[in-house]
Amino acid sequence: ITWTAPLDVAMVTYYSVCFAVSPAGAGKVQQGSDIAVATNLPMVAQDTALGSFTYILVYTKSALSEQTTPCALLIDDLYGGVSGITLADQDLDDGQLGGTITWTPPTDTVTIVEYNVYFAKSTSGAGKSQHGAAVPLHTNALALAADFEPGSFTHIVVYSNSSDAGQTTPSFVILSDTHASVSSVHFTDYDLDKGELWGEVTWSAPDDMGQVTLYHAFLADTGAGGNRKRLGGAFDFGSFGGP
């Protein structure tokens, strides 16, 4: 908090800073101790609860009394939280995530220099683990490589940081894992020669097709895809046939 001292400070010994609900001082509560003349730089601690206060008041004090009509400043409580956090999960395996985390910046970014993104176990950031480095202002996105396993994490939380302090109450979004595996895979072999196959592979499409653009079919040694060999190219329909 800063202010301009009176032109005549000969009788001024201290200043006092108060929070109040009116510019005249209604409901005032002093913040900290009296401040010596020529200081003019008291700090409001981070996370100070505003409550119902709407004004900062500065009183001058002499050796005998305190000023009755203070200098008043209407409090402008800046909210620097982001909104609209999204992760369009493009990793279609169950229990894995991948894609780009994006968000909408706050309306007023004058004091913000960067954002920090975490995976966490609650909306408040409990048990959080940072993902990647700090994201510079105006970027508003952070990549998440495929095959990320969230484990016990349930939320993505984003904190805005100023040059002096970091936000302590984050913005958040609940994790949503896109699972888009096909089912009911079927193949009937119409080639009667030993060691050769011919026929049509069919399957049922996933319930969630939001991120599905193409299918790939393979022959493999194991159900997990060991030593796999692709059957033809990518295709966008639910069956494939050929020798």
PDB file of C-alpha atoms in Angstrom:
ATOM      1  CA  ILE A   1       0.000   0.000   0.000  1.00  0.00           C
ATOM      2  CA  THR A   2       1.421   3.415  -0.918  1.00  0.00           C
ATOM      3  CA  TRP A   3       0.255   6.998  -0.500  1.00  0.00           C
ATOM      4  CA  THR A   4       1.470  10.576  -0.820  1.00  0.00           C
ATOM      5  CA  ALA A   5       2.360  12.251   2.468  1.00  0.00           C
ATOM      6  CA  PRO A   6       0.711  15.567   3.514  1.00  0.00           C
ATOM      7  CA  LEU A   7       2.528  18.734   2.461  1.00  0.00           C
ATOM      8  CA  ASP A   8       3.009  19.607   6.127  1.00  0.00           C
ATOM      9  CA  VAL A   9       4.112  16.653   8.260  1.00  0.00           C
ATOM     10  CA  ALA A  10       5.482  18.696  11.138  1.00  0.00           C
ATOM     11  CA  MET A  11       2.820  17.399  13.526  1.00  0.00           C
ATOM     12  CA  VAL A  12       2.434  13.926  12.009  1.00  0.00           C
ATOM     13  CA  THR A  13       4.090  11.169  14.001  1.00  0.00           C
ATOM     14  CA  TYR A  14       2.488   8.008  12.596  1.00  0.00           C
ATOM     15  CA  TYR A  15       0.081   6.639  10.019  1.00  0.00           C
ATOM     16  CA  SER A  16      -2.412   3.846  10.588  1.00  0.00           C
ATOM     17  CA  VAL A  17      -3.886   1.636   7.871  1.00  0.00           C
ATOM     18  CA  CYS A  18      -7.361   0.148   8.282  1.00  0.00           C
ATOM     19  CA  PHE A  19      -9.826  -1.978   6.354  1.00  0.00           C
ATOM     20  CA  ALA A  20     -13.397  -0.652   6.498  1.00  0.00           C
ATOM     21  CA  VAL A  21     -16.823  -1.039   4.934  1.00  0.00           C
ATOM     22  CA  SER A  22     -17.208   2.649   4.038  1.00  0.00           C
ATOM     23  CA  PRO A  23     -14.907   5.544   3.054  1.00  0.00           C
ATOM     24  CA  ALA A  24     -15.813   7.271   6.342  1.00  0.00           C
ATOM     25  CA  GLY A  25     -14.386   4.366   8.369  1.00  0.00           C
ATOM     26  CA  ALA A  26     -17.453   2.334   9.351  1.00  0.00           C
ATOM     27  CA  GLY A  27     -16.477  -1.032  10.807  1.00  0.00           C
ATOM     28  CA  LYS A  28     -12.791  -0.268  10.508  1.00  0.00           C
ATOM     29  CA  VAL A  29     -10.084  -2.697  11.647  1.00  0.00           C
ATOM     30  CA  GLN A  30      -6.481  -1.586  11.816  1.00  0.00           C
ATOM     31  CA  GLN A  31      -3.981  -3.638   9.826  1.00  0.00           C
ATOM     32  CA  GLY A  32      -0.725  -4.055  11.702  1.00  0.00           C
ATOM     33  CA  SER A  33       0.974  -1.510  13.908  1.00  0.00           C
ATOM     34  CA  ASP A  34       1.271   2.243  13.460  1.00  0.00           C
ATOM     35  CA  ILE A  35       3.653   3.214  10.676  1.00  0.00           C
ATOM     36  CA  ALA A  36       6.416   5.772  11.088  1.00  0.00           C
ATOM     37  CA  VAL A  37       6.349   8.932   8.988  1.00  0.00           C
ATOM     38  CA  ALA A  38       8.304   8.655   5.684  1.00  0.00           C
ATOM     39  CA  THR A  39       7.772   4.883   5.512  1.00  0.00           C
ATOM     40  CA  ASN A  40       4.599   4.771   3.367  1.00  0.00           C
ATOM     41  CA  LEU A  41       5.136   1.140   2.242  1.00  0.00           C
ATOM     42  CA  PRO A  42       3.179  -1.262   4.446  1.00  0.00           C
ATOM     43  CA  MET A  43       2.514  -4.699   2.971  1.00  0.00           C
ATOM     44  CA  VAL A  44      -0.760  -6.620   2.940  1.00  0.00           C
ATOM     45  CA  ALA A  45       0.175 -10.260   3.479  1.00  0.00           C
ATOM     46  CA  GLN A  46      -0.707 -12.829   0.830  1.00  0.00           C
ATOM     47  CA  ASP A  47      -4.050 -14.611   1.429  1.00  0.00           C
ATOM     48  CA  THR A  48      -5.349 -11.847   3.726  1.00  0.00           C
ATOM     49  CA  ALA A  49      -9.087 -12.495   4.030  1.00  0.00           C
ATOM     50  CA  LEU A  50     -11.087  -9.572   2.658  1.00  0.00           C
ATOM     51  CA  GLY A  51     -14.386 -10.478   4.277  1.00  0.00           C
ATOM     52  CA  SER A  52     -16.938  -7.661   3.937  1.00  0.00           C
ATOM     53  CA  PHE A  53     -14.340  -4.889   3.778  1.00  0.00           C
ATOM     54  CA  THR A  54     -14.521  -2.657   0.712  1.00  0.00           C
ATOM     55  CA  TYR A  55     -12.074   0.185   1.517  1.00  0.00           C
ATOM     56  CA  ILE A  56      -8.483   0.744   2.608  1.00  0.00           C
ATOM     57  CA  LEU A  57      -8.179   3.797   4.846  1.00  0.00           C
ATOM     58  CA  VAL A  58      -5.056   5.703   5.869  1.00  0.00           C
ATOM     59  CA  TYR A  59      -5.159   7.945   8.959  1.00  0.00           C
ATOM     60  CA  THR A  60      -2.530  10.408  10.098  1.00  0.00           C
ATOM     61  CA  LYS A  61      -1.706  10.564  13.809  1.00  0.00           C
ATOM     62  CA  SER A  62      -0.132  13.242  15.927  1.00  0.00           C
ATOM     63  CA  ALA A  63       1.167  12.921  19.468  1.00  0.00           C
ATOM     64  CA  LEU A  64      -2.324  13.847  20.745  1.00  0.00           C
ATOM     65  CA  SER A  65      -4.909  12.354  18.389  1.00  0.00           C
ATOM     66  CA  GLU A  66      -5.802  10.496  15.210  1.00  0.00           C
ATOM     67  CA  GLN A  67      -7.284  12.119  12.128  1.00  0.00           C
ATOM     68  CA  THR A  68     -11.075  11.686  11.960  1.00  0.00           C
ATOM     69  CA  THR A  69     -11.478  11.904   8.157  1.00  0.00           C
ATOM     70  CA  PRO A  70      -9.163   9.381   6.484  1.00  0.00           C
ATOM     71  CA  CYS A  71      -7.904   9.064   2.950  1.00  0.00           C
ATOM     72  CA  ALA A  72      -9.922   6.234   1.358  1.00  0.00           C
ATOM     73  CA  LEU A  73      -9.234   3.798  -1.472  1.00  0.00           C
ATOM     74  CA  LEU A  74     -11.888   1.452  -2.900  1.00  0.00           C
ATOM     75  CA  ILE A  75     -10.467  -2.081  -2.858  1.00  0.00           C
ATOM     76  CA  ASP A  76     -10.040  -3.750  -6.243  1.00  0.00           C
ATOM     77  CA  ASP A  77      -9.714  -7.477  -5.519  1.00  0.00           C
ATOM     78  CA  LEU A  78      -8.021  -8.902  -8.604  1.00  0.00           C
ATOM     79  CA  TYR A  79      -9.005 -12.464  -9.520  1.00  0.00           C
ATOM     80  CA  GLY A  80      -6.278 -14.104 -11.583  1.00  0.00           C
ATOM     81  CA  GLY A  81      -7.653 -17.619 -11.919  1.00  0.00           C
ATOM     82  CA  VAL A  82      -7.956 -19.236 -15.339  1.00  0.00           C
ATOM     83  CA  SER A  83     -11.189 -20.798 -16.589  1.00  0.00           C
ATOM     84  CA  GLY A  84     -12.302 -23.377 -19.122  1.00  0.00           C
ATOM     85  CA  ILE A  85      -9.550 -25.923 -18.460  1.00  0.00           C
ATOM     86  CA  THR A  86      -9.813 -28.834 -20.900  1.00  0.00           C
ATOM     87  CA  LEU A  87      -7.911 -31.978 -21.828  1.00  0.00           C
ATOM     88  CA  ALA A  88      -9.248 -33.623 -24.971  1.00  0.00           C
ATOM     89  CA  ASP A  89      -7.841 -37.093 -24.260  1.00  0.00           C
ATOM     90  CA  GLN A  90      -6.486 -38.496 -27.524  1.00  0.00           C
ATOM     91  CA  ASP A  91      -4.902 -41.567 -25.924  1.00  0.00           C
ATOM     92  CA  LEU A  92      -7.654 -44.113 -26.492  1.00  0.00           C
ATOM     93  CA  ASP A  93      -6.285 -46.756 -24.086  1.00  0.00           C
ATOM     94  CA  ASP A  94      -8.117 -47.332 -20.834  1.00  0.00           C
ATOM     95  CA  GLY A  95      -6.220 -45.815 -17.890  1.00  0.00           C
ATOM     96  CA  GLN A  96      -3.965 -43.628 -20.033  1.00  0.00           C
ATOM     97  CA  LEU A  97      -4.132 -39.974 -21.076  1.00  0.00           C
ATOM     98  CA  GLY A  98      -2.585 -37.878 -23.829  1.00  0.00           C
ATOM     99  CA  GLY A  99      -3.348 -34.651 -25.634  1.00  0.00           C
ATOM    100  CA  THR A 100      -3.111 -30.922 -24.948  1.00  0.00           C
ATOM    101  CA  ILE A 101      -4.189 -29.184 -21.733  1.00  0.00           C
ATOM    102  CA  THR A 102      -5.686 -25.779 -22.543  1.00  0.00           C
ATOM    103  CA  TRP A 103      -7.318 -22.966 -20.571  1.00  0.00           C
ATOM    104  CA  THR A 104      -8.785 -19.484 -20.932  1.00  0.00           C
ATOM    105  CA  PRO A 105      -6.718 -16.749 -19.259  1.00  0.00           C
ATOM    106  CA  PRO A 106      -8.273 -14.380 -16.705  1.00  0.00           C
ATOM    107  CA  THR A 107      -9.722 -11.106 -17.954  1.00  0.00           C
ATOM    108  CA  ASP A 108      -7.039  -9.061 -16.193  1.00  0.00           C
ATOM    109  CA  THR A 109      -3.516 -10.430 -16.641  1.00  0.00           C
ATOM    110  CA  VAL A 110      -1.604  -7.268 -15.737  1.00  0.00           C
ATOM    111  CA  THR A 111       0.219  -8.895 -12.783  1.00  0.00           C
ATOM    112  CA  ILE A 112       0.458 -12.459 -14.152  1.00  0.00           C
ATOM    113  CA  VAL A 113       3.741 -13.721 -15.566  1.00  0.00           C
ATOM    114  CA  GLU A 114       3.197 -17.498 -15.833  1.00  0.00           C
ATOM    115  CA  TYR A 115       1.015 -20.503 -15.047  1.00  0.00           C
ATOM    116  CA  ASN A 116       1.848 -23.795 -13.322  1.00  0.00           C
ATOM    117  CA  VAL A 117      -0.050 -26.968 -14.201  1.00  0.00           C
ATOM    118  CA  TYR A 118      -0.387 -29.937 -11.841  1.00  0.00           C
ATOM    119  CA  PHE A 119      -2.105 -33.273 -11.527  1.00  0.00           C
ATOM    120  CA  ALA A 120      -3.795 -33.457  -8.130  1.00  0.00           C
ATOM    121  CA  LYS A 121      -6.100 -35.536  -5.944  1.00  0.00           C
ATOM    122  CA  SER A 122      -8.651 -32.807  -5.167  1.00  0.00           C
ATOM    123  CA  THR A 123     -10.014 -29.493  -6.431  1.00  0.00           C
ATOM    124  CA  SER A 124      -7.762 -27.639  -3.976  1.00  0.00           C
ATOM    125  CA  GLY A 125      -4.572 -29.279  -5.266  1.00  0.00           C
ATOM    126  CA  ALA A 126      -3.992 -31.909  -2.561  1.00  0.00           C
ATOM    127  CA  GLY A 127      -1.115 -34.259  -3.362  1.00  0.00           C
ATOM    128  CA  LYS A 128      -0.278 -32.264  -6.472  1.00  0.00           C
ATOM    129  CA  SER A 129       2.545 -33.093  -8.877  1.00  0.00           C
ATOM    130  CA  GLN A 130       3.682 -30.504 -11.400  1.00  0.00           C
ATOM    131  CA  HIS A 131       3.458 -31.363 -15.077  1.00  0.00           C
ATOM    132  CA  GLY A 132       6.143 -29.750 -17.185  1.00  0.00           C
ATOM    133  CA  ALA A 133       7.754 -26.371 -16.640  1.00  0.00           C
ATOM    134  CA  ALA A 134       6.003 -23.080 -15.923  1.00  0.00           C
ATOM    135  CA  VAL A 135       3.937 -21.865 -18.891  1.00  0.00           C
ATOM    136  CA  PRO A 136       4.591 -18.241 -19.928  1.00  0.00           C
ATOM    137  CA  LEU A 137       1.764 -15.726 -20.056  1.00  0.00           C
ATOM    138  CA  HIS A 138      -0.226 -15.757 -23.350  1.00  0.00           C
ATOM    139  CA  THR A 139       0.612 -19.414 -24.057  1.00  0.00           C
ATOM    140  CA  ASN A 140      -2.480 -21.019 -22.435  1.00  0.00           C
ATOM    141  CA  ALA A 141      -1.624 -24.614 -23.405  1.00  0.00           C
ATOM    142  CA  LEU A 142       0.635 -27.473 -22.317  1.00  0.00           C
ATOM    143  CA  ALA A 143       1.187 -30.778 -24.127  1.00  0.00           C
ATOM    144  CA  LEU A 144       0.674 -34.117 -22.393  1.00  0.00           C
ATOM    145  CA  ALA A 145       2.451 -37.007 -24.108  1.00  0.00           C
ATOM    146  CA  ALA A 146       0.473 -40.182 -24.819  1.00  0.00           C
ATOM    147  CA  ASP A 147       0.584 -43.140 -22.406  1.00  0.00           C
ATOM    148  CA  PHE A 148       0.457 -40.943 -19.288  1.00  0.00           C
ATOM    149  CA  GLU A 149      -1.031 -42.992 -16.436  1.00  0.00           C
ATOM    150  CA  PRO A 150      -2.813 -40.746 -13.902  1.00  0.00           C
ATOM    151  CA  GLY A 151      -2.870 -43.337 -11.136  1.00  0.00           C
ATOM    152  CA  SER A 152      -4.632 -41.823  -8.119  1.00  0.00           C
ATOM    153  CA  PHE A 153      -4.786 -38.317  -9.593  1.00  0.00           C
ATOM    154  CA  THR A 154      -8.331 -37.114 -10.224  1.00  0.00           C
ATOM    155  CA  HIS A 155      -7.910 -33.471 -11.264  1.00  0.00           C
ATOM    156  CA  ILE A 156      -5.839 -31.064 -13.318  1.00  0.00           C
ATOM    157  CA  VAL A 157      -5.239 -27.807 -11.428  1.00  0.00           C
ATOM    158  CA  VAL A 158      -3.778 -24.583 -12.836  1.00  0.00           C
ATOM    159  CA  TYR A 159      -2.215 -21.819 -10.733  1.00  0.00           C
ATOM    160  CA  SER A 160      -1.556 -18.271 -11.928  1.00  0.00           C
ATOM    161  CA  ASN A 161       1.688 -16.690 -10.742  1.00  0.00           C
ATOM    162  CA  SER A 162       2.686 -13.048 -10.440  1.00  0.00           C
ATOM    163  CA  SER A 163       6.252 -11.836 -10.093  1.00  0.00           C
ATOM    164  CA  ASP A 164       5.785 -11.650  -6.302  1.00  0.00           C
ATOM    165  CA  ALA A 165       3.557 -14.582  -5.361  1.00  0.00           C
ATOM    166  CA  GLY A 166       1.637 -17.579  -6.628  1.00  0.00           C
ATOM    167  CA  GLN A 167      -2.087 -18.182  -6.515  1.00  0.00           C
ATOM    168  CA  THR A 168      -2.999 -20.485  -3.604  1.00  0.00           C
ATOM    169  CA  THR A 169      -6.497 -21.472  -4.750  1.00  0.00           C
ATOM    170  CA  PRO A 170      -6.234 -23.065  -8.197  1.00  0.00           C
ATOM    171  CA  SER A 171      -8.663 -23.483 -11.046  1.00  0.00           C
ATOM    172  CA  PHE A 172      -9.426 -27.129 -11.780  1.00  0.00           C
ATOM    173  CA  VAL A 173     -11.028 -29.707 -14.034  1.00  0.00           C
ATOM    174  CA  ILE A 174     -11.894 -33.341 -13.301  1.00  0.00           C
ATOM    175  CA  LEU A 175      -9.888 -35.860 -15.332  1.00  0.00           C
ATOM    176  CA  SER A 176     -11.841 -37.731 -17.990  1.00  0.00           C
ATOM    177  CA  ASP A 177     -10.232 -40.788 -19.585  1.00  0.00           C
ATOM    178  CA  THR A 178     -11.367 -41.544 -23.147  1.00  0.00           C
ATOM    179  CA  HIS A 179     -11.580 -45.313 -23.659  1.00  0.00           C
ATOM    180  CA  ALA A 180     -12.230 -46.151 -27.296  1.00  0.00           C
ATOM    181  CA  SER A 181     -11.352 -49.796 -27.904  1.00  0.00           C
ATOM    182  CA  VAL A 182     -13.290 -51.801 -30.473  1.00  0.00           C
ATOM    183  CA  SER A 183     -15.045 -55.014 -29.402  1.00  0.00           C
ATOM    184  CA  SER A 184     -16.417 -58.240 -30.891  1.00  0.00           C
ATOM    185  CA  VAL A 185     -13.509 -58.729 -33.319  1.00  0.00           C
ATOM    186  CA  HIS A 186     -14.372 -61.562 -35.755  1.00  0.00           C
ATOM    187  CA  PHE A 187     -12.591 -63.286 -38.629  1.00  0.00           C
ATOM    188  CA  THR A 188     -13.696 -66.223 -40.781  1.00  0.00           C
ATOM    189  CA  ASP A 189     -10.964 -67.835 -42.892  1.00  0.00           C
ATOM    190  CA  TYR A 190     -12.096 -68.782 -46.405  1.00  0.00           C
ATOM    191  CA  ASP A 191      -8.633 -69.739 -47.656  1.00  0.00           C
ATOM    192  CA  LEU A 192      -8.338 -73.552 -47.381  1.00  0.00           C
ATOM    193  CA  ASP A 193      -4.578 -73.684 -47.957  1.00  0.00           C
ATOM    194  CA  LYS A 194      -2.356 -74.346 -44.928  1.00  0.00           C
ATOM    195  CA  GLY A 195      -0.429 -71.260 -43.761  1.00  0.00           C
ATOM    196  CA  GLU A 196      -2.607 -68.834 -45.730  1.00  0.00           C
ATOM    197  CA  LEU A 197      -5.557 -66.633 -44.756  1.00  0.00           C
ATOM    198  CA  TRP A 198      -8.269 -64.860 -46.675  1.00  0.00           C
ATOM    199  CA  GLY A 199     -11.478 -63.307 -45.461  1.00  0.00           C
ATOM    200  CA  GLU A 200     -13.004 -60.331 -43.757  1.00  0.00           C
ATOM    201  CA  VAL A 201     -12.182 -58.908 -40.302  1.00  0.00           C
ATOM    202  CA  THR A 202     -15.122 -57.247 -38.554  1.00  0.00           C
ATOM    203  CA  TRP A 203     -15.652 -55.541 -35.195  1.00  0.00           C
ATOM    204  CA  SER A 204     -18.003 -53.303 -33.267  1.00  0.00           C
ATOM    205  CA  ALA A 205     -17.111 -49.644 -33.019  1.00  0.00           C
ATOM    206  CA  PRO A 206     -16.318 -48.049 -29.601  1.00  0.00           C
ATOM    207  CA  ASP A 207     -19.151 -46.429 -27.693  1.00  0.00           C
ATOM    208  CA  ASP A 208     -17.224 -43.138 -27.602  1.00  0.00           C
ATOM    209  CA  MET A 209     -16.149 -42.098 -31.105  1.00  0.00           C
ATOM    210  CA  GLY A 210     -15.311 -38.498 -30.184  1.00  0.00           C
ATOM    211  CA  GLN A 211     -11.557 -38.858 -30.740  1.00  0.00           C
ATOM    212  CA  VAL A 212     -11.525 -41.768 -33.225  1.00  0.00           C
ATOM    213  CA  THR A 213     -10.488 -40.836 -36.774  1.00  0.00           C
ATOM    214  CA  LEU A 214      -9.118 -44.091 -38.262  1.00  0.00           C
ATOM    215  CA  TYR A 215      -8.669 -47.808 -37.577  1.00  0.00           C
ATOM    216  CA  HIS A 216      -5.544 -49.944 -38.063  1.00  0.00           C
ATOM    217  CA  ALA A 217      -5.663 -53.761 -38.202  1.00  0.00           C
ATOM    218  CA  PHE A 218      -2.697 -56.051 -37.495  1.00  0.00           C
ATOM    219  CA  LEU A 219      -1.634 -59.666 -37.312  1.00  0.00           C
ATOM    220  CA  ALA A 220       0.310 -60.310 -34.100  1.00  0.00           C
ATOM    221  CA  ASP A 221       1.939 -63.042 -32.018  1.00  0.00           C
ATOM    222  CA  THR A 222       0.121 -62.044 -28.806  1.00  0.00           C
ATOM    223  CA  GLY A 223      -3.054 -60.370 -27.663  1.00  0.00           C
ATOM    224  CA  ALA A 224      -0.947 -57.390 -26.567  1.00  0.00           C
ATOM    225  CA  GLY A 225       0.294 -56.838 -30.138  1.00  0.00           C
ATOM    226  CA  GLY A 226       3.691 -58.532 -30.001  1.00  0.00           C
ATOM    227  CA  ASN A 227       5.599 -58.701 -33.314  1.00  0.00           C
ATOM    228  CA  ARG A 228       2.633 -57.197 -35.113  1.00  0.00           C
ATOM    229  CA  LYS A 229       2.249 -56.704 -38.869  1.00  0.00           C
ATOM    230  CA  ARG A 230      -0.213 -54.244 -40.326  1.00  0.00           C
ATOM    231  CA  LEU A 231      -2.997 -55.472 -42.611  1.00  0.00           C
ATOM    232  CA  GLY A 232      -3.226 -52.853 -45.337  1.00  0.00           C
ATOM    233  CA  GLY A 233      -3.403 -49.137 -44.583  1.00  0.00           C
ATOM    234  CA  ALA A 234      -5.532 -47.053 -42.270  1.00  0.00           C
ATOM    235  CA  PHE A 235      -9.265 -47.080 -42.927  1.00  0.00           C
ATOM    236  CA  ASP A 236     -12.376 -45.447 -41.538  1.00  0.00           C
ATOM    237  CA  PHE A 237     -14.985 -48.221 -41.706  1.00  0.00           C
ATOM    238  CA  GLY A 238     -15.754 -51.208 -39.500  1.00  0.00           C
ATOM    239  CA  SER A 239     -14.476 -54.078 -41.612  1.00  0.00           C
ATOM    240  CA  PHE A 240     -11.502 -55.162 -43.684  1.00  0.00           C
ATOM    241  CA  GLY A 241     -11.295 -57.950 -46.216  1.00  0.00           C
ATOM    242  CA  GLY A 242      -8.501 -59.365 -48.358  1.00  0.00           C
ATOM    243  CA  PRO A 243      -5.977 -62.133 -48.743  1.00  0.00           C
TER     244      PRO A 243
END
